[in-house]
Short mmCIF file of C-alpha atoms and ligand atoms in Angstrom, two decimals:
data_model
loop_
_atom_site.label_atom_id
_atom_site.label_comp_id
_atom_site.label_asym_id
_atom_site.label_seq_id
_atom_site.Cartn_x
_atom_site.Cartn_y
_atom_site.Cartn_z
CA UNK A 271 -3.15 -7.19 -28.01
CA UNK A 272 -3.17 -10.88 -28.83
CA UNK A 273 -4.17 -13.96 -26.94
CA UNK A 274 -1.16 -16.15 -27.62
CA UNK A 275 1.88 -17.41 -25.77
CA UNK A 276 4.16 -16.02 -28.50
CA UNK A 277 2.69 -12.56 -28.12
CA UNK A 278 3.01 -12.69 -24.29
CA UNK A 279 6.63 -13.80 -24.67
CA UNK A 280 7.32 -10.97 -27.09
CA UNK A 281 6.10 -8.51 -24.43
CA UNK A 282 8.48 -10.11 -21.94
CA UNK A 283 11.33 -9.87 -24.41
CA UNK A 284 10.73 -6.16 -24.88
CA UNK A 285 10.34 -5.54 -21.14
CA UNK A 286 13.16 -3.32 -19.83
CA UNK A 287 12.49 -4.56 -16.27
CA UNK A 288 12.56 -8.28 -17.06
CA UNK A 289 15.85 -9.00 -15.27
CA UNK A 290 14.47 -7.85 -11.90
CA UNK A 291 12.59 -11.16 -11.57
CA UNK A 292 15.97 -12.74 -10.78
CA UNK A 293 16.27 -10.43 -7.77
CA UNK A 294 13.41 -12.36 -6.10
CA UNK A 295 12.87 -15.90 -4.83
CA UNK A 296 9.98 -17.38 -6.81
CA UNK A 297 8.06 -20.16 -4.96
CA UNK A 298 8.74 -23.59 -6.49
CA UNK A 299 6.65 -26.74 -6.05
CA UNK A 300 7.90 -30.10 -7.35
CA UNK A 301 10.51 -28.35 -9.46
CA UNK A 302 7.96 -26.01 -11.08
CA UNK A 303 7.85 -22.25 -10.55
CA UNK A 304 4.43 -21.26 -9.24
CA UNK A 305 2.35 -18.44 -10.67
CA UNK A 306 2.52 -15.97 -7.80
CA UNK A 307 -0.08 -13.20 -8.10
CA UNK A 308 -0.18 -12.17 -4.46
CA UNK A 309 2.23 -9.26 -4.40
CA UNK A 310 -0.80 -7.25 -3.21
CA UNK A 311 -0.83 -9.35 -0.04
CA UNK A 312 2.75 -10.41 0.72
CA UNK A 313 5.41 -9.44 -1.79
CA UNK A 314 8.06 -12.05 -2.61
CA UNK A 315 11.39 -12.16 -0.84
CA UNK A 316 14.26 -10.30 -2.52
CA UNK A 317 17.36 -12.49 -2.77
CA UNK A 318 19.45 -9.77 -1.13
CA UNK A 319 17.26 -9.59 2.03
CA UNK A 320 19.10 -12.39 3.85
CA UNK A 321 22.42 -10.60 3.33
CA UNK A 322 21.09 -7.36 4.77
CA UNK A 323 19.70 -9.16 7.81
CA UNK A 324 22.99 -10.97 8.29
CA UNK A 325 24.88 -7.68 8.32
CA UNK A 326 22.75 -6.48 11.23
CA UNK A 327 23.39 -9.75 13.10
CA UNK A 328 27.13 -9.51 12.40
CA UNK A 329 27.32 -5.95 13.64
CA UNK A 330 25.33 -6.87 16.75
CA UNK A 331 27.68 -9.78 17.52
CA UNK A 332 30.74 -7.61 17.02
CA UNK A 333 29.77 -4.35 18.75
CA UNK A 334 26.68 -5.12 20.85
CA UNK A 335 24.80 -1.93 21.71
CA UNK A 336 27.68 0.16 20.36
CA UNK A 337 26.42 -0.86 16.90
CA UNK A 338 24.21 2.21 17.12
CA UNK A 339 27.36 4.32 16.81
CA UNK A 340 30.10 2.00 15.52
CA UNK A 341 30.87 -0.24 12.57
CA UNK A 342 30.66 0.57 8.89
CA UNK A 343 26.96 1.33 9.04
CA UNK A 344 26.02 2.76 12.48
CA UNK A 345 22.40 1.99 13.32
CA UNK A 346 21.67 5.56 14.46
CA UNK A 347 21.72 6.59 10.79
CA UNK A 348 20.03 3.51 9.31
CA UNK A 349 16.66 5.28 8.95
CA UNK A 350 18.32 7.66 6.47
CA UNK A 351 18.85 4.79 4.00
CA UNK A 352 15.10 4.25 3.81
CA UNK A 353 13.90 7.81 3.45
CA UNK A 354 15.10 8.81 -0.01
CA UNK A 355 13.72 5.77 -1.86
CA UNK A 356 10.46 5.97 0.05
CA UNK A 357 10.05 9.68 -0.60
CA UNK A 358 10.31 8.95 -4.34
CA UNK A 359 7.78 6.13 -4.08
CA UNK A 360 5.15 8.28 -2.34
CA UNK A 361 6.03 11.63 -3.95
CA UNK A 362 7.13 13.48 -0.83
CA UNK A 363 10.05 15.48 0.50
CA UNK A 364 12.48 13.27 2.41
CA UNK A 365 11.66 15.19 5.59
CA UNK A 366 7.97 14.29 5.17
CA UNK A 367 8.53 10.53 5.41
CA UNK A 368 9.28 8.29 8.37
CA UNK A 369 9.48 4.54 8.92
CA UNK A 370 7.98 3.13 12.11
CA UNK A 371 5.59 0.58 13.65
CA UNK A 372 2.87 -1.01 11.52
CA UNK A 373 0.04 0.47 9.54
CA UNK A 374 -2.91 0.38 11.97
CA UNK A 375 -0.70 1.60 14.82
CA UNK A 376 0.48 4.51 12.68
CA UNK A 377 -3.06 5.46 11.67
CA UNK A 378 -4.05 5.68 15.34
CA UNK A 379 -0.94 7.70 16.19
CA UNK A 380 -1.25 10.20 13.38
CA UNK A 381 -4.98 10.56 13.94
CA UNK A 382 -4.07 11.86 17.39
CA UNK A 383 -2.64 14.88 15.58
CA UNK A 384 -5.10 15.21 12.73
CA UNK A 385 -8.47 14.26 14.15
CA UNK A 386 -9.33 17.06 16.57
CA UNK A 387 -13.13 17.15 16.89
CA UNK A 388 -14.39 20.53 18.05
CA UNK A 389 -18.05 21.16 18.80
CA UNK A 390 -20.15 20.10 15.87
CA UNK A 391 -17.09 19.80 13.61
CA UNK A 392 -16.45 16.18 14.52
CA UNK A 393 -17.39 14.08 11.49
CA UNK A 394 -15.11 11.73 9.56
CA UNK A 395 -15.82 10.74 5.96
CA UNK A 396 -14.47 7.38 4.82
CA UNK A 397 -15.17 4.72 2.21
CA UNK A 398 -17.83 2.10 2.96
CA UNK A 399 -16.26 -1.36 3.34
CA UNK A 400 -12.79 0.02 3.97
CA UNK A 401 -10.33 -2.65 5.10
CA UNK A 402 -11.65 -3.93 8.47
CA UNK A 403 -8.62 -2.77 10.46
CA UNK A 404 -9.31 0.80 9.31
CA UNK A 405 -12.94 0.48 10.33
CA UNK A 406 -11.99 -0.82 13.81
CA UNK A 407 -9.35 1.89 14.12
CA UNK A 408 -11.88 4.64 13.32
CA UNK A 409 -14.60 3.17 15.54
CA UNK A 410 -12.36 2.92 18.60
CA UNK A 411 -10.51 6.16 17.93
CA UNK A 412 -13.79 8.08 17.79
CA UNK A 413 -14.91 6.41 21.03
CA UNK A 414 -11.70 7.54 22.73
CA UNK A 415 -12.96 11.11 22.17
CA UNK A 416 -16.23 10.22 23.92
CA UNK A 417 -18.10 10.31 20.61
CA UNK A 418 -20.51 7.83 19.05
CA UNK A 419 -19.14 6.22 15.86
CA UNK A 420 -22.67 5.89 14.49
CA UNK A 421 -23.11 9.67 14.67
CA UNK A 422 -19.67 10.72 13.60
CA UNK A 423 -18.48 8.34 10.87
CA UNK A 424 -20.02 8.98 7.45
CA UNK A 425 -19.43 6.24 4.89
CA UNK A 426 -19.67 6.80 1.15
CA UNK A 427 -20.71 3.63 -0.72
CA UNK A 428 -21.08 2.56 -4.34
CA UNK A 429 -24.53 3.27 -5.81
CA UNK A 430 -27.09 0.48 -5.93
CA UNK A 431 -25.99 -2.14 -8.49
CA UNK A 432 -22.46 -0.68 -8.81
CA UNK A 433 -19.20 -1.95 -7.32
CA UNK A 434 -16.99 1.09 -7.24
CA UNK A 435 -17.50 4.48 -5.63
CA UNK A 436 -18.15 7.41 -7.94
CA UNK A 437 -15.80 10.30 -7.46
CA UNK A 438 -18.65 12.82 -7.68
CA UNK A 439 -20.37 11.04 -4.77
CA UNK A 440 -17.27 11.45 -2.60
CA UNK A 441 -17.00 15.15 -3.39
CA UNK A 442 -20.73 15.63 -2.90
CA UNK A 443 -20.60 13.96 0.55
CA UNK A 444 -17.68 16.18 1.56
CA UNK A 445 -19.58 19.26 0.46
CA UNK A 446 -22.83 18.13 2.14
CA UNK A 447 -21.08 17.70 5.49
CA UNK A 448 -18.75 20.69 5.21
CA UNK A 449 -20.06 22.41 8.32
CA UNK A 450 -19.39 19.37 10.54
CA UNK A 451 -16.45 17.76 8.80
CA UNK A 452 -13.21 17.27 10.78
CA UNK A 453 -11.43 14.67 8.66
CA UNK A 454 -11.55 12.72 5.42
CA UNK A 455 -9.76 9.39 5.80
CA UNK A 456 -9.69 7.47 2.57
CA UNK A 457 -7.85 4.58 0.90
CA UNK A 458 -5.55 5.22 -2.04
CA UNK A 459 -6.65 1.96 -3.66
CA UNK A 460 -9.52 -0.16 -2.38
CA UNK A 461 -8.31 -3.60 -1.25
CA UNK A 462 -11.43 -5.41 -2.51
CA UNK A 463 -12.22 -3.81 -5.87
CA UNK A 464 -8.77 -2.51 -6.82
CA UNK A 465 -10.27 0.96 -7.48
CA UNK A 466 -7.79 3.84 -7.34
CA UNK A 467 -9.19 7.12 -6.01
CA UNK A 468 -8.47 10.62 -7.19
CA UNK A 469 -6.46 11.64 -4.14
CA UNK A 470 -5.58 15.10 -5.45
CA UNK A 471 -9.17 16.19 -5.82
CA UNK A 472 -10.38 14.45 -2.64
CA UNK A 473 -7.66 16.44 -0.84
CA UNK A 474 -8.76 19.63 -2.52
CA UNK A 475 -12.43 19.06 -1.64
CA UNK A 476 -11.59 18.21 1.99
CA UNK A 477 -9.46 21.34 2.40
CA UNK A 478 -12.17 23.52 0.85
CA UNK A 479 -14.55 22.09 3.46
CA UNK A 480 -12.10 23.12 6.20
CA UNK A 481 -11.23 19.50 7.04
CA UNK A 482 -7.98 17.56 7.29
CA UNK A 483 -7.31 14.68 4.92
CA UNK A 484 -5.29 11.48 5.20
CA UNK A 485 -4.87 8.34 3.10
CA UNK A 486 -4.28 4.67 3.83
CA UNK A 487 -1.83 3.67 1.11
CA UNK A 488 -1.52 -0.03 1.96
CA UNK A 489 -2.37 -1.02 -1.62
CA UNK A 490 -1.01 2.08 -3.29
CA UNK A 491 2.60 2.42 -2.08
CA UNK A 492 4.92 0.81 -4.59
CA UNK A 493 1.99 0.13 -6.94
CA UNK A 494 0.72 3.40 -8.40
CA UNK A 495 2.15 6.89 -8.98
CA UNK A 496 1.81 9.05 -5.88
CA UNK A 497 2.53 12.74 -5.41
CA UNK A 498 1.51 13.40 -1.81
CA UNK A 499 3.44 16.63 -1.32
CA UNK A 500 2.19 18.29 -4.51
CA UNK A 501 -1.37 17.16 -3.79
CA UNK A 502 -0.99 18.80 -0.33
CA UNK A 503 -2.22 15.68 1.45
CA UNK A 504 -1.99 16.24 5.22
CA UNK A 505 -0.90 12.73 6.22
CA UNK A 506 -0.70 9.17 4.93
CA UNK A 507 0.30 5.75 6.25
CA UNK A 508 1.19 2.49 4.52
CA UNK A 509 2.52 -0.99 5.13
CA UNK A 510 5.52 -2.41 3.33
CA UNK A 511 4.84 -6.14 3.19
CA UNK A 512 2.71 -5.90 0.02
CA UNK A 513 4.12 -4.20 -3.08
CA UNK A 514 7.14 -3.07 -1.06
CA UNK A 515 8.34 -6.68 -0.48
CA UNK A 516 9.78 -6.06 2.97
CA UNK A 517 8.58 -9.28 4.61
CA UNK A 518 5.75 -10.48 6.85
CA UNK A 519 4.91 -7.89 9.54
CA UNK A 520 7.34 -5.47 7.90
CA UNK A 521 7.87 -2.02 9.37
CA UNK A 522 5.29 0.57 8.21
CA UNK A 523 5.71 4.07 6.86
CA UNK A 524 4.09 7.44 7.39
CA UNK A 525 4.01 10.82 5.67
CA UNK A 526 3.20 14.17 7.25
CA UNK A 527 3.17 17.31 5.08
CA UNK A 528 6.01 19.70 5.97
CA UNK A 529 3.64 22.53 6.93
CA UNK A 530 2.91 20.60 10.17
CA UNK A 531 6.47 19.78 11.19
CA UNK A 532 6.94 22.81 13.41
CA UNK A 533 3.35 23.28 14.47
CA UNK A 534 3.35 23.36 18.29
CA UNK A 535 -0.45 23.29 18.44
CA UNK A 536 -0.66 19.73 17.09
CA UNK A 537 -1.48 17.11 19.66
CA UNK A 538 0.69 13.98 19.68
CA UNK A 539 1.58 10.87 21.58
CA UNK A 540 5.31 11.05 22.01
CA UNK A 541 8.25 8.78 22.80
CA UNK A 542 12.00 9.29 22.98
CA UNK A 543 12.67 8.28 19.39
CA UNK A 544 10.74 11.32 18.18
CA UNK A 545 12.81 13.66 20.38
CA UNK A 546 15.19 16.20 18.87
CA UNK A 547 18.21 14.11 17.88
CA UNK A 548 20.84 16.62 18.94
CA UNK A 549 19.72 16.56 22.58
CA UNK A 550 17.92 13.20 22.88
CA UNK A 551 20.60 11.62 25.03
CA UNK A 552 20.55 14.42 27.57
CA UNK A 553 17.41 12.62 28.75
CA UNK A 554 15.73 15.85 29.83
CA UNK A 555 12.17 16.51 30.87
CA UNK A 556 9.75 18.05 28.35
CA UNK A 557 9.16 16.65 24.86
CA UNK A 558 10.87 18.45 21.94
CA UNK A 559 9.98 16.79 18.63
CA UNK A 560 12.31 16.38 15.66
CA UNK A 561 11.06 19.00 13.17
CA UNK A 562 10.17 16.46 10.48
CA UNK A 563 7.94 13.41 10.09
CA UNK A 564 10.47 11.59 12.29
CA UNK A 565 9.04 13.60 15.18
CA UNK A 566 6.09 11.16 15.18
CA UNK A 567 8.33 8.21 16.07
CA UNK A 568 8.05 6.77 19.55
CA UNK A 569 10.21 3.73 20.12
CA UNK A 570 13.60 2.26 19.32
CA UNK A 571 13.22 0.77 15.84
CA UNK A 572 13.78 -2.86 14.88
CA UNK A 573 17.01 -2.89 12.85
CA UNK A 574 16.11 -6.29 11.43
CA UNK A 575 12.88 -4.89 9.97
CA UNK A 576 14.75 -1.85 8.70
CA UNK A 577 17.29 -4.11 6.98
CA UNK A 578 14.62 -6.15 5.18
CA UNK A 579 12.95 -2.90 4.10
CA UNK A 580 16.21 -1.46 2.82
CA UNK A 581 16.93 -4.55 0.70
CA UNK A 582 13.66 -4.10 -1.16
CA UNK A 583 13.71 -0.30 -1.41
CA UNK A 584 17.09 -0.51 -3.08
CA UNK A 585 15.51 -2.52 -5.89
CA UNK A 586 12.83 0.19 -6.31
CA UNK A 587 15.59 2.77 -6.62
CA UNK A 588 17.31 0.74 -9.32
CA UNK A 589 14.14 -0.06 -11.27
CA UNK A 590 12.56 3.42 -10.95
CA UNK A 591 8.95 4.04 -9.94
CA UNK A 592 7.92 5.47 -13.35
CA UNK A 593 8.98 2.31 -15.18
CA UNK A 594 7.37 0.10 -12.55
CA UNK A 595 4.05 1.92 -12.79
CA UNK A 596 4.12 1.70 -16.58
CA UNK A 597 4.76 -2.06 -16.55
CA UNK A 598 2.22 -2.68 -13.78
CA UNK A 599 -0.42 -0.96 -15.92
CA UNK A 600 0.60 -2.96 -18.99
CA UNK A 601 0.31 -6.23 -17.03
CA UNK A 602 -3.17 -5.44 -15.74
CA UNK A 603 -4.25 -4.14 -19.20
CA UNK A 604 -3.19 -7.49 -20.68
CA UNK A 605 -5.00 -9.45 -17.98
CA UNK A 606 -8.20 -7.44 -18.59
CA UNK A 607 -7.95 -8.13 -22.33
CA UNK A 608 -7.53 -11.87 -21.72
CA UNK A 609 -10.42 -12.00 -19.25
CA UNK A 610 -12.67 -10.46 -21.92
CA UNK A 611 -11.56 -13.29 -24.21
CA UNK A 612 -12.44 -15.90 -21.55
CA UNK A 613 -15.92 -14.40 -21.22
CA UNK A 614 -16.37 -14.18 -24.98
CA UNK A 615 -15.54 -17.84 -25.43
CA UNK A 616 -17.92 -18.98 -22.71
CA UNK A 617 -20.72 -16.97 -24.33
CA UNK A 618 -21.71 -15.36 -21.06
CA UNK A 619 -20.11 -13.20 -18.43
CA UNK A 620 -19.00 -15.77 -15.85
CA UNK A 621 -16.24 -13.44 -14.70
CA UNK A 622 -17.24 -9.87 -13.93
CA UNK A 623 -14.25 -7.60 -13.54
CA UNK A 624 -15.10 -5.10 -10.81
CA UNK A 625 -11.81 -3.19 -11.08
CA UNK A 626 -12.09 -0.04 -13.21
CA UNK A 627 -10.43 -0.28 -16.62
CA UNK A 628 -8.99 3.23 -16.95
CA UNK A 629 -5.34 3.44 -16.07
CA UNK A 630 -6.00 6.38 -13.73
CA UNK A 631 -8.39 4.20 -11.70
CA UNK A 632 -6.49 0.94 -11.37
CA UNK A 633 -3.11 -0.41 -10.32
CA UNK A 634 -1.75 -3.95 -10.60
CA UNK A 635 -4.70 -5.65 -8.92
CA UNK A 636 -7.64 -7.03 -10.87
CA UNK A 637 -10.68 -8.22 -8.88
CA UNK A 638 -12.99 -10.75 -10.48
CA UNK A 639 -16.52 -11.28 -9.25
CA UNK A 640 -17.39 -14.91 -9.99
CA UNK A 641 -21.00 -15.37 -11.04
CA UNK A 642 -21.03 -19.12 -10.56
CA UNK A 643 -18.88 -21.83 -8.90
CA UNK A 644 -16.54 -19.14 -7.57
CA UNK A 645 -14.94 -21.10 -4.76
CA UNK A 646 -14.69 -24.22 -6.93
CA UNK A 647 -12.91 -22.26 -9.65
CA UNK A 648 -10.56 -20.71 -7.11
CA UNK A 649 -9.65 -24.14 -5.66
CA UNK A 650 -9.04 -25.49 -9.18
CA UNK A 651 -6.69 -22.54 -9.89
CA UNK A 652 -4.80 -23.23 -6.65
CA UNK A 653 -4.33 -26.88 -7.65
CA UNK A 654 -2.71 -25.63 -10.87
CA UNK A 655 -0.05 -23.76 -8.92
CA UNK A 656 -1.69 -20.34 -9.07
CA UNK A 657 -1.38 -18.11 -6.02
CA UNK A 658 -4.38 -15.75 -6.09
CA UNK A 659 -6.73 -14.88 -3.24
CA UNK A 660 -10.31 -15.45 -2.37
CA UNK A 661 -12.42 -12.76 -0.72
CA UNK A 662 -15.86 -13.61 0.57
CA UNK A 663 -18.47 -13.83 -0.77
CA UNK A 664 -17.30 -14.37 -4.36
CA UNK A 665 -14.25 -12.37 -5.43
CA UNK A 666 -10.90 -13.63 -6.70
CA UNK A 667 -8.12 -11.03 -6.56
CA UNK A 668 -5.04 -11.28 -8.76
CA UNK A 669 -2.09 -8.92 -8.89
CA UNK A 670 0.65 -9.25 -11.49
CA UNK A 671 3.45 -7.05 -10.17
CA UNK A 672 6.09 -5.44 -12.37
CA UNK A 673 9.18 -6.44 -10.38
CA UNK A 674 8.77 -10.18 -10.78
CA UNK A 675 5.69 -11.16 -12.78
CA UNK A 676 5.84 -11.83 -16.51
CA UNK A 677 3.31 -11.30 -19.28
CA UNK A 678 3.72 -15.00 -19.99
CA UNK A 679 2.46 -15.79 -16.47
CA UNK A 680 -0.59 -13.60 -17.04
CA UNK A 681 -1.28 -15.52 -20.25
CA UNK A 682 -0.93 -18.88 -18.42
CA UNK A 683 -3.29 -17.67 -15.73
CA UNK A 684 -5.99 -16.71 -18.23
CA UNK A 685 -5.51 -19.95 -20.18
CA UNK A 686 -5.88 -22.08 -17.04
CA UNK A 687 -8.92 -20.04 -15.96
CA UNK A 688 -10.42 -20.55 -19.41
CA UNK A 689 -9.90 -24.32 -19.13
CA UNK A 690 -11.43 -24.44 -15.66
CA UNK A 691 -14.47 -22.40 -16.74
CA UNK A 692 -14.99 -23.52 -20.30
CA UNK A 693 -13.59 -27.05 -20.25
C1 LIG B 849 -6.05 -1.20 3.37
C2 LIG B 849 -5.43 -1.83 4.59
N1 LIG B 849 -5.45 -1.15 5.75
C3 LIG B 849 -4.91 -1.68 6.88
C4 LIG B 849 -4.32 -2.94 6.87
C5 LIG B 849 -3.77 -3.48 8.15
O1 LIG B 849 -2.39 -3.34 8.21
P1 LIG B 849 -1.53 -3.74 9.49
O2 LIG B 849 -1.87 -5.17 9.82
O3 LIG B 849 -0.11 -3.60 9.04
O4 LIG B 849 -1.89 -2.84 10.59
C6 LIG B 849 -4.27 -3.67 5.68
C7 LIG B 849 -3.67 -5.00 5.65
O5 LIG B 849 -3.70 -5.73 4.68
C8 LIG B 849 -4.86 -3.10 4.51
O6 LIG B 849 -4.87 -3.76 3.36
#
């Protein structure tokens, strides 16, 4: 790799996905396109989203409630448009995927089925410093079973002086608690460090310990290669406002392995939207779930959220997940190379990259631990039109995403950072 604008531009020239940038609205300030590296927080708006929303509004104004059954695209079948692209993104059978609610809500709901503490088998293993919403979800969910979170939740943390969690420590913790373990709930990619976890072998270890296993894929869906069905993951949930570009507060997604779809022993919280579709409108007593992941739905969906989701998923279908993953890795590889250059020039390690460097352990996000003047540097980057984010106490996160970021933007970012740090 080379640290030059010409080289970065040559990568863009050779990029087979380069035209997809035009499918998105890039933020502009005083006539200048900003360097948006926050696709890991809120993905940019696809140009086609407004049109999809408008079609829902038009159908509503023309047919009112009959829109569920009438018009060129009856709303009763709208969910079907989302399932195939999503199943390819997460590596699942179409029947294993559903679109509903938001992420934390879905984790609570699916935990109702998959966290069934019995006697001393009541422990949950999770990552230390998981995203706060996951921590609050676990804490309160455990309490709802009359259990003490302090006793039941086992966190696995990085070793002293390290930033990421060693895989062998996760497997060792699972093995150590195998007699009491009910569930392993883990992130696919840690929101703070950008570390990707080996979900296949965590699943394997959890199953060998007789426990269930689920993943929070907030930072993984649409970012890294996933193969949930083949890995035999029991359940997973994700949001779609990050890499999946479906808008603020976008509708979430969930996966449940097919071996559970017809299991009558699973507990659930039900609602009419999860009821067998062929007889739902008979409005009869007694819940009969749809025999797929859709059986976990509760409420009438928001068609507007569906429409925004569909607009973005269509772009994923066109671009192809394999090509997106490949380019996402190439973008973060280039950023890591340039950050090494910044450190080399300053003669000391002002920027410590805490994201692993191996492709199997990272996605698009690179997290930089700032050893001095962190907040000052971050503010200076923001003044230069860079959208990155600051995480207390001293981490700057940057994600160059394959659908709309360019190698040239990554080069500009590193050059501006170099100027701010090294003068
Ligand atoms: C890892 C992770 N889990 C959970 C959440 C919360 O998601 P929601 O607000 O959609 O419930 C987020 C939000 O950023 C997240 O990054």
